[in-house]
PDB file of C-alpha atoms in Angstrom:
ATOM      1  CA  UNK A   1      76.689  37.559  85.861  1.00 35.00           C
ATOM      2  CA  UNK A   2      78.519  35.936  88.786  1.00 36.00           C
ATOM      3  CA  UNK A   3      81.994  37.190  89.717  1.00 38.00           C
ATOM      4  CA  UNK A   4      84.475  35.287  91.838  1.00 38.00           C
ATOM      5  CA  UNK A   5      86.900  37.475  93.813  1.00 39.00           C
ATOM      6  CA  UNK A   6      90.296  35.829  93.861  1.00 40.00           C
ATOM      7  CA  UNK A   7      92.501  35.156  96.869  1.00 47.00           C
ATOM      8  CA  UNK A   8      93.630  32.458  99.320  1.00 53.00           C
ATOM      9  CA  UNK A   9      91.149  32.959 102.162  1.00 59.00           C
ATOM     10  CA  UNK A  10      88.013  32.054 100.224  1.00 51.00           C
ATOM     11  CA  UNK A  11      89.570  29.997  97.460  1.00 52.00           C
ATOM     12  CA  UNK A  12      87.644  26.900  98.584  1.00 66.00           C
ATOM     13  CA  UNK A  13      84.290  28.680  98.263  1.00 79.00           C
ATOM     14  CA  UNK A  14      82.496  28.813  94.908  1.00 76.00           C
ATOM     15  CA  UNK A  15      80.817  32.190  94.607  1.00 79.00           C
ATOM     16  CA  UNK A  16      80.264  31.954  90.857  1.00 75.00           C
ATOM     17  CA  UNK A  17      78.432  29.469  88.669  1.00 74.00           C
ATOM     18  CA  UNK A  18      75.362  27.466  89.514  1.00 81.00           C
ATOM     19  CA  UNK A  19      71.858  28.771  89.910  1.00 89.00           C
ATOM     20  CA  UNK A  20      70.929  31.621  92.272  1.00 90.00           C
ATOM     21  CA  UNK A  21      69.118  29.053  94.433  1.00 92.00           C
ATOM     22  CA  UNK A  22      72.302  26.983  94.719  1.00 92.00           C
ATOM     23  CA  UNK A  23      74.344  30.078  95.537  1.00 92.00           C
ATOM     24  CA  UNK A  24      71.910  31.055  98.288  1.00 94.00           C
ATOM     25  CA  UNK A  25      71.960  27.525  99.704  1.00 94.00           C
ATOM     26  CA  UNK A  26      75.767  27.493  99.768  1.00 93.00           C
ATOM     27  CA  UNK A  27      75.869  30.921 101.380  1.00 94.00           C
ATOM     28  CA  UNK A  28      73.506  29.865 104.169  1.00 94.00           C
ATOM     29  CA  UNK A  29      75.160  26.466 104.662  1.00 94.00           C
ATOM     30  CA  UNK A  30      78.628  27.867 105.295  1.00 94.00           C
ATOM     31  CA  UNK A  31      77.456  30.781 107.483  1.00 94.00           C
ATOM     32  CA  UNK A  32      77.440  30.208 111.231  1.00 94.00           C
ATOM     33  CA  UNK A  33      74.187  32.163 111.462  1.00 94.00           C
ATOM     34  CA  UNK A  34      72.718  30.772 108.223  1.00 93.00           C
ATOM     35  CA  UNK A  35      69.923  28.810 109.848  1.00 93.00           C
ATOM     36  CA  UNK A  36      68.714  31.884 111.746  1.00 92.00           C
ATOM     37  CA  UNK A  37      68.850  34.059 108.616  1.00 93.00           C
ATOM     38  CA  UNK A  38      67.244  31.601 106.179  1.00 93.00           C
ATOM     39  CA  UNK A  39      63.634  32.552 106.965  1.00 91.00           C
ATOM     40  CA  UNK A  40      64.411  36.207 106.194  1.00 92.00           C
ATOM     41  CA  UNK A  41      65.559  35.192 102.716  1.00 93.00           C
ATOM     42  CA  UNK A  42      62.688  32.933 101.688  1.00 92.00           C
ATOM     43  CA  UNK A  43      61.826  35.203  98.737  1.00 91.00           C
ATOM     44  CA  UNK A  44      65.388  34.969  97.418  1.00 92.00           C
ATOM     45  CA  UNK A  45      64.953  31.266  96.606  1.00 92.00           C
ATOM     46  CA  UNK A  46      63.078  32.308  93.461  1.00 92.00           C
ATOM     47  CA  UNK A  47      65.804  34.734  92.300  1.00 90.00           C
ATOM     48  CA  UNK A  48      66.533  34.835  88.584  1.00 89.00           C
ATOM     49  CA  UNK A  49      70.159  35.993  88.697  1.00 87.00           C
ATOM     50  CA  UNK A  50      72.992  36.284  91.217  1.00 88.00           C
ATOM     51  CA  UNK A  51      76.106  38.450  91.354  1.00 85.00           C
ATOM     52  CA  UNK A  52      78.877  38.439  93.954  1.00 84.00           C
ATOM     53  CA  UNK A  53      81.435  41.205  94.370  1.00 80.00           C
ATOM     54  CA  UNK A  54      84.207  41.865  96.862  1.00 79.00           C
ATOM     55  CA  UNK A  55      83.182  44.921  98.897  1.00 75.00           C
ATOM     56  CA  UNK A  56      86.138  45.314 101.272  1.00 77.00           C
ATOM     57  CA  UNK A  57      89.010  43.333 102.766  1.00 78.00           C
ATOM     58  CA  UNK A  58      91.851  43.401 105.300  1.00 79.00           C
ATOM     59  CA  UNK A  59      95.064  41.357 105.309  1.00 81.00           C
ATOM     60  CA  UNK A  60      98.129  41.214 107.515  1.00 80.00           C
ATOM     61  CA  UNK A  61     101.044  38.775 107.599  1.00 77.00           C
ATOM     62  CA  UNK A  62     101.302  38.996 111.373  1.00 70.00           C
ATOM     63  CA  UNK A  63     102.538  38.608 113.997  1.00 69.00           C
ATOM     64  CA  UNK A  64     101.266  36.434 115.531  1.00 72.00           C
ATOM     65  CA  UNK A  65      99.949  34.913 112.266  1.00 80.00           C
ATOM     66  CA  UNK A  66      98.354  35.845 108.980  1.00 85.00           C
ATOM     67  CA  UNK A  67      94.933  37.442 109.437  1.00 87.00           C
ATOM     68  CA  UNK A  68      92.368  37.930 106.694  1.00 88.00           C
ATOM     69  CA  UNK A  69      88.931  39.478 106.513  1.00 88.00           C
ATOM     70  CA  UNK A  70      86.725  39.842 103.452  1.00 88.00           C
ATOM     71  CA  UNK A  71      83.244  41.217 102.972  1.00 88.00           C
ATOM     72  CA  UNK A  72      81.271  40.083  99.911  1.00 87.00           C
ATOM     73  CA  UNK A  73      78.147  41.673  98.498  1.00 84.00           C
ATOM     74  CA  UNK A  74      75.671  39.152  97.033  1.00 89.00           C
ATOM     75  CA  UNK A  75      72.963  40.675  94.808  1.00 87.00           C
ATOM     76  CA  UNK A  76      69.939  38.582  93.849  1.00 89.00           C
ATOM     77  CA  UNK A  77      67.592  39.690  91.036  1.00 87.00           C
ATOM     78  CA  UNK A  78      63.993  38.822  91.995  1.00 86.00           C
ATOM     79  CA  UNK A  79      61.127  37.970  89.612  1.00 87.00           C
ATOM     80  CA  UNK A  80      59.414  41.312  90.325  1.00 85.00           C
ATOM     81  CA  UNK A  81      62.510  43.213  89.161  1.00 80.00           C
ATOM     82  CA  UNK A  82      63.729  44.047  92.651  1.00 81.00           C
ATOM     83  CA  UNK A  83      67.211  43.305  93.939  1.00 81.00           C
ATOM     84  CA  UNK A  84      67.898  41.772  97.341  1.00 88.00           C
ATOM     85  CA  UNK A  85      71.357  42.384  98.747  1.00 87.00           C
ATOM     86  CA  UNK A  86      72.951  39.973 101.219  1.00 91.00           C
ATOM     87  CA  UNK A  87      76.385  40.506 102.762  1.00 89.00           C
ATOM     88  CA  UNK A  88      78.819  37.739 103.637  1.00 93.00           C
ATOM     89  CA  UNK A  89      81.614  38.228 106.159  1.00 94.00           C
ATOM     90  CA  UNK A  90      84.544  35.793 105.917  1.00 93.00           C
ATOM     91  CA  UNK A  91      87.525  35.901 108.288  1.00 93.00           C
ATOM     92  CA  UNK A  92      90.076  33.841 110.223  1.00 90.00           C
ATOM     93  CA  UNK A  93      90.598  36.125 113.218  1.00 88.00           C
ATOM     94  CA  UNK A  94      89.228  33.665 115.789  1.00 87.00           C
ATOM     95  CA  UNK A  95      91.501  32.027 118.388  1.00 84.00           C
ATOM     96  CA  UNK A  96      91.943  28.853 116.319  1.00 84.00           C
ATOM     97  CA  UNK A  97      92.530  30.591 113.011  1.00 86.00           C
ATOM     98  CA  UNK A  98      89.753  28.663 111.269  1.00 90.00           C
ATOM     99  CA  UNK A  99      87.899  30.379 108.436  1.00 92.00           C
ATOM    100  CA  UNK A 100      84.487  31.569 109.634  1.00 94.00           C
ATOM    101  CA  UNK A 101      81.511  32.854 107.664  1.00 95.00           C
ATOM    102  CA  UNK A 102      78.491  34.932 108.651  1.00 95.00           C
ATOM    103  CA  UNK A 103      75.647  36.346 106.568  1.00 96.00           C
ATOM    104  CA  UNK A 104      73.808  39.642 107.078  1.00 93.00           C
ATOM    105  CA  UNK A 105      70.673  41.156 105.595  1.00 91.00           C
ATOM    106  CA  UNK A 106      71.059  44.444 107.475  1.00 86.00           C
ATOM    107  CA  UNK A 107      73.906  46.868 106.689  1.00 78.00           C
ATOM    108  CA  UNK A 108      74.022  48.079 110.282  1.00 75.00           C
ATOM    109  CA  UNK A 109      74.536  44.565 111.648  1.00 83.00           C
ATOM    110  CA  UNK A 110      77.309  44.000 109.092  1.00 84.00           C
ATOM    111  CA  UNK A 111      79.090  47.212 110.108  1.00 80.00           C
ATOM    112  CA  UNK A 112      79.078  46.183 113.771  1.00 80.00           C
ATOM    113  CA  UNK A 113      80.374  42.683 112.914  1.00 85.00           C
ATOM    114  CA  UNK A 114      83.170  44.133 110.743  1.00 83.00           C
ATOM    115  CA  UNK A 115      84.115  46.429 113.606  1.00 80.00           C
ATOM    116  CA  UNK A 116      84.498  43.470 115.978  1.00 82.00           C
ATOM    117  CA  UNK A 117      86.505  41.410 113.478  1.00 85.00           C
ATOM    118  CA  UNK A 118      88.803  44.266 112.446  1.00 79.00           C
ATOM    119  CA  UNK A 119      89.735  44.926 116.070  1.00 79.00           C
ATOM    120  CA  UNK A 120      91.899  41.770 115.875  1.00 81.00           C
ATOM    121  CA  UNK A 121      94.239  43.527 113.429  1.00 76.00           C
ATOM    122  CA  UNK A 122      95.560  45.906 116.074  1.00 65.00           C
ATOM    123  CA  UNK A 123      97.348  49.108 115.065  1.00 41.00           C
ATOM    124  CA  UNK A 124      96.576  50.833 111.748  1.00 41.00           C
ATOM    125  CA  UNK A 125      98.431  49.783 108.615  1.00 37.00           C
ATOM    126  CA  UNK A 126     100.762  52.032 106.653  1.00 34.00           C
ATOM    127  CA  UNK A 127      99.864  54.390 103.802  1.00 32.00           C
ATOM    128  CA  UNK A 128      98.161  52.807 100.828  1.00 34.00           C
ATOM    129  CA  UNK A 129      96.795  49.845 102.724  1.00 36.00           C
ATOM    130  CA  UNK A 130      93.121  48.932 102.883  1.00 38.00           C
ATOM    131  CA  UNK A 131      91.001  50.477 105.655  1.00 41.00           C
ATOM    132  CA  UNK A 132      92.634  50.083 109.072  1.00 38.00           C
ATOM    133  CA  UNK A 133      90.820  48.745 112.088  1.00 37.00           C
ATOM    134  CA  UNK A 134      90.232  50.538 115.323  1.00 37.00           C
ATOM    135  CA  UNK A 135      93.311  51.218 117.421  1.00 35.00           C
ATOM    136  CA  UNK A 136      92.981  49.368 120.742  1.00 36.00           C
ATOM    137  CA  UNK A 137      92.455  51.489 123.822  1.00 39.00           C
ATOM    138  CA  UNK A 138      95.803  52.324 125.473  1.00 37.00           C
ATOM    139  CA  UNK A 139      96.497  50.582 128.776  1.00 39.00           C
ATOM    140  CA  UNK A 140      95.469  52.500 131.845  1.00 40.00           C
ATOM    141  CA  UNK A 141      98.217  54.607 133.365  1.00 37.00           C
ATOM    142  CA  UNK A 142      99.596  53.605 136.777  1.00 39.00           C
ATOM    143  CA  UNK A 143      97.848  55.248 139.701  1.00 34.00           C
ATOM    144  CA  UNK A 144     100.884  57.397 140.565  1.00 32.00           C
ATOM    145  CA  UNK A 145     100.809  59.122 137.175  1.00 37.00           C
ATOM    146  CA  UNK A 146      98.810  62.346 137.300  1.00 38.00           C
ATOM    147  CA  UNK A 147      98.347  62.771 133.527  1.00 45.00           C
ATOM    148  CA  UNK A 148      97.558  60.311 130.757  1.00 52.00           C
ATOM    149  CA  UNK A 149      99.721  62.068 128.158  1.00 63.00           C
ATOM    150  CA  UNK A 150     101.813  65.049 127.251  1.00 72.00           C
ATOM    151  CA  UNK A 151     100.003  68.171 126.056  1.00 79.00           C
ATOM    152  CA  UNK A 152     102.338  69.707 123.466  1.00 78.00           C
ATOM    153  CA  UNK A 153      99.891  72.040 121.725  1.00 77.00           C
ATOM    154  CA  UNK A 154      99.330  75.666 122.746  1.00 79.00           C
ATOM    155  CA  UNK A 155      96.515  78.161 122.050  1.00 86.00           C
ATOM    156  CA  UNK A 156      94.122  75.547 123.409  1.00 90.00           C
ATOM    157  CA  UNK A 157      91.093  77.808 124.044  1.00 92.00           C
ATOM    158  CA  UNK A 158      91.299  79.005 120.418  1.00 92.00           C
ATOM    159  CA  UNK A 159      91.578  75.406 119.204  1.00 92.00           C
ATOM    160  CA  UNK A 160      88.515  74.381 121.219  1.00 94.00           C
ATOM    161  CA  UNK A 161      86.510  77.324 119.843  1.00 94.00           C
ATOM    162  CA  UNK A 162      87.446  76.481 116.238  1.00 92.00           C
ATOM    163  CA  UNK A 163      86.663  72.786 116.750  1.00 94.00           C
ATOM    164  CA  UNK A 164      83.188  73.436 118.153  1.00 94.00           C
ATOM    165  CA  UNK A 165      82.446  76.168 115.621  1.00 93.00           C
ATOM    166  CA  UNK A 166      82.913  73.777 112.672  1.00 92.00           C
ATOM    167  CA  UNK A 167      80.843  70.976 114.236  1.00 93.00           C
ATOM    168  CA  UNK A 168      77.911  70.236 111.926  1.00 92.00           C
ATOM    169  CA  UNK A 169      75.887  68.035 114.279  1.00 92.00           C
ATOM    170  CA  UNK A 170      73.080  69.614 116.351  1.00 89.00           C
ATOM    171  CA  UNK A 171      74.084  67.627 119.458  1.00 88.00           C
ATOM    172  CA  UNK A 172      77.623  69.004 119.653  1.00 94.00           C
ATOM    173  CA  UNK A 173      78.893  70.158 123.069  1.00 94.00           C
ATOM    174  CA  UNK A 174      77.655  73.666 123.766  1.00 93.00           C
ATOM    175  CA  UNK A 175      78.527  76.868 125.657  1.00 92.00           C
ATOM    176  CA  UNK A 176      79.039  75.128 129.006  1.00 93.00           C
ATOM    177  CA  UNK A 177      81.838  72.946 127.651  1.00 94.00           C
ATOM    178  CA  UNK A 178      83.337  75.836 125.711  1.00 93.00           C
ATOM    179  CA  UNK A 179      83.386  77.924 128.899  1.00 92.00           C
ATOM    180  CA  UNK A 180      85.367  75.212 130.691  1.00 93.00           C
ATOM    181  CA  UNK A 181      87.832  75.031 127.805  1.00 94.00           C
ATOM    182  CA  UNK A 182      88.556  78.756 127.936  1.00 91.00           C
ATOM    183  CA  UNK A 183      90.893  77.858 130.786  1.00 88.00           C
ATOM    184  CA  UNK A 184      92.708  75.049 128.927  1.00 90.00           C
ATOM    185  CA  UNK A 185      96.503  75.332 129.111  1.00 89.00           C
ATOM    186  CA  UNK A 186      97.404  72.596 126.626  1.00 88.00           C
ATOM    187  CA  UNK A 187      95.908  70.055 124.281  1.00 89.00           C
ATOM    188  CA  UNK A 188      96.805  66.947 122.324  1.00 88.00           C
ATOM    189  CA  UNK A 189      95.218  65.636 119.115  1.00 88.00           C
ATOM    190  CA  UNK A 190      95.391  61.932 118.265  1.00 86.00           C
ATOM    191  CA  UNK A 191      93.718  59.762 115.662  1.00 83.00           C
ATOM    192  CA  UNK A 192      91.829  56.810 117.096  1.00 82.00           C
ATOM    193  CA  UNK A 193      90.761  55.029 113.933  1.00 80.00           C
ATOM    194  CA  UNK A 194      90.075  55.551 110.242  1.00 80.00           C
ATOM    195  CA  UNK A 195      87.742  53.420 108.128  1.00 79.00           C
ATOM    196  CA  UNK A 196      85.902  53.345 104.826  1.00 78.00           C
ATOM    197  CA  UNK A 197      82.905  51.434 103.509  1.00 76.00           C
ATOM    198  CA  UNK A 198      80.690  51.236 100.445  1.00 79.00           C
ATOM    199  CA  UNK A 199      77.301  52.746 101.321  1.00 76.00           C
ATOM    200  CA  UNK A 200      74.524  52.878  98.712  1.00 76.00           C
ATOM    201  CA  UNK A 201      77.086  52.214  95.988  1.00 77.00           C
ATOM    202  CA  UNK A 202      79.413  55.043  97.055  1.00 79.00           C
ATOM    203  CA  UNK A 203      82.687  54.892  98.991  1.00 82.00           C
ATOM    204  CA  UNK A 204      82.285  56.668 102.322  1.00 82.00           C
ATOM    205  CA  UNK A 205      85.207  57.316 104.653  1.00 84.00           C
ATOM    206  CA  UNK A 206      85.407  58.533 108.220  1.00 84.00           C
ATOM    207  CA  UNK A 207      88.040  59.157 110.861  1.00 85.00           C
ATOM    208  CA  UNK A 208      87.774  59.522 114.633  1.00 88.00           C
ATOM    209  CA  UNK A 209      90.036  61.976 116.484  1.00 89.00           C
ATOM    210  CA  UNK A 210      90.422  62.630 120.188  1.00 91.00           C
ATOM    211  CA  UNK A 211      91.069  66.232 121.217  1.00 93.00           C
ATOM    212  CA  UNK A 212      92.316  66.034 124.813  1.00 92.00           C
ATOM    213  CA  UNK A 213      92.585  69.253 126.828  1.00 92.00           C
ATOM    214  CA  UNK A 214      94.484  69.929 130.055  1.00 89.00           C
ATOM    215  CA  UNK A 215      92.652  72.390 132.304  1.00 88.00           C
ATOM    216  CA  UNK A 216      94.029  74.819 134.873  1.00 82.00           C
ATOM    217  CA  UNK A 217      92.975  72.660 137.809  1.00 79.00           C
ATOM    218  CA  UNK A 218      94.897  69.668 136.431  1.00 80.00           C
ATOM    219  CA  UNK A 219      91.845  67.806 135.156  1.00 85.00           C
ATOM    220  CA  UNK A 220      91.484  66.549 131.604  1.00 89.00           C
ATOM    221  CA  UNK A 221      88.591  66.861 129.167  1.00 93.00           C
ATOM    222  CA  UNK A 222      88.305  65.157 125.789  1.00 94.00           C
ATOM    223  CA  UNK A 223      86.166  65.963 122.762  1.00 95.00           C
ATOM    224  CA  UNK A 224      85.683  63.367 120.030  1.00 95.00           C
ATOM    225  CA  UNK A 225      85.625  64.482 116.404  1.00 93.00           C
ATOM    226  CA  UNK A 226      84.254  62.461 113.481  1.00 91.00           C
ATOM    227  CA  UNK A 227      85.296  63.657 110.026  1.00 90.00           C
ATOM    228  CA  UNK A 228      83.262  61.893 107.343  1.00 88.00           C
ATOM    229  CA  UNK A 229      82.121  62.073 103.724  1.00 86.00           C
ATOM    230  CA  UNK A 230      78.585  60.710 104.287  1.00 84.00           C
ATOM    231  CA  UNK A 231      77.070  63.824 102.718  1.00 82.00           C
ATOM    232  CA  UNK A 232      74.990  64.266  99.540  1.00 79.00           C
ATOM    233  CA  UNK A 233      77.904  65.932  97.734  1.00 77.00           C
ATOM    234  CA  UNK A 234      80.659  63.825  99.307  1.00 78.00           C
ATOM    235  CA  UNK A 235      82.236  66.963 100.817  1.00 83.00           C
ATOM    236  CA  UNK A 236      83.775  66.136 104.242  1.00 88.00           C
ATOM    237  CA  UNK A 237      82.053  67.428 107.351  1.00 90.00           C
ATOM    238  CA  UNK A 238      83.016  67.495 111.009  1.00 93.00           C
ATOM    239  CA  UNK A 239      80.884  66.320 113.922  1.00 94.00           C
ATOM    240  CA  UNK A 240      81.919  66.653 117.566  1.00 96.00           C
ATOM    241  CA  UNK A 241      80.749  64.575 120.528  1.00 95.00           C
ATOM    242  CA  UNK A 242      81.338  64.632 124.260  1.00 95.00           C
ATOM    243  CA  UNK A 243      82.070  60.890 124.505  1.00 92.00           C
ATOM    244  CA  UNK A 244      83.916  58.278 122.488  1.00 89.00           C
ATOM    245  CA  UNK A 245      80.919  55.927 122.569  1.00 88.00           C
ATOM    246  CA  UNK A 246      78.607  58.563 121.081  1.00 89.00           C
ATOM    247  CA  UNK A 247      81.085  59.280 118.272  1.00 89.00           C
ATOM    248  CA  UNK A 248      81.535  55.603 117.425  1.00 85.00           C
ATOM    249  CA  UNK A 249      77.788  55.026 117.569  1.00 83.00           C
ATOM    250  CA  UNK A 250      77.372  57.750 114.960  1.00 81.00           C
ATOM    251  CA  UNK A 251      80.122  56.292 112.768  1.00 81.00           C
ATOM    252  CA  UNK A 252      78.952  52.684 112.825  1.00 77.00           C
ATOM    253  CA  UNK A 253      75.184  53.047 113.018  1.00 77.00           C
ATOM    254  CA  UNK A 254      74.554  56.155 110.926  1.00 77.00           C
ATOM    255  CA  UNK A 255      77.540  56.803 108.649  1.00 75.00           C
ATOM    256  CA  UNK A 256      78.389  53.205 107.732  1.00 72.00           C
ATOM    257  CA  UNK A 257      74.950  51.655 108.038  1.00 67.00           C
ATOM    258  CA  UNK A 258      73.341  54.428 106.008  1.00 59.00           C
TER     259      UNK A 258
END
């Protein structure tokens, strides 16, 4: 029942063969947080079967050097017929480039750890690559610059109205924000990050966009849009938030963690 995903990063780790107890012991031994997690997995020591599958991965040849990240899903069949899932995160994105392992019993904690690791990959990869990491925040503009960006798009009040009208979340910015945006004289749309993850056995994807508006008085206002497929039918929906942190919190804690 075991399956060993191939590849150079984890080639020294045996994720197939042996008893489920031996697999659990190896998983906890190589994980930096294994000792802290062991007591949460006491029931898994009596597992009857074990299966390991590659859930997601990232690779880049550099610069400055080759970076790799893999997430494995370990499923343990328990004597009562239940299945306990444990996730293993393996990567070499640390300063020294050494391969590191961590184990997670909570999908939310895994999503946050993947987010931190993937940030080391920098800018998104090209078409057809595996899920890109978050794009780093741009450097702050010098104090003498009045605007952070160009605002090439017109019909900005109409764009703001359409954006807020399609927002599916109950906490979306309301009439007060829309009233301010009726005076917008330009806007700019940029993608911040795009990711995907397996949630409850189904591939779920999401993307974060910033809609930045230039107002008549020279001030700027941004709305943050999450497009995601974490719906019962898999049909994409749009959610809009007033802050980047609120949008990312939704993506990592609710959409990815399930």
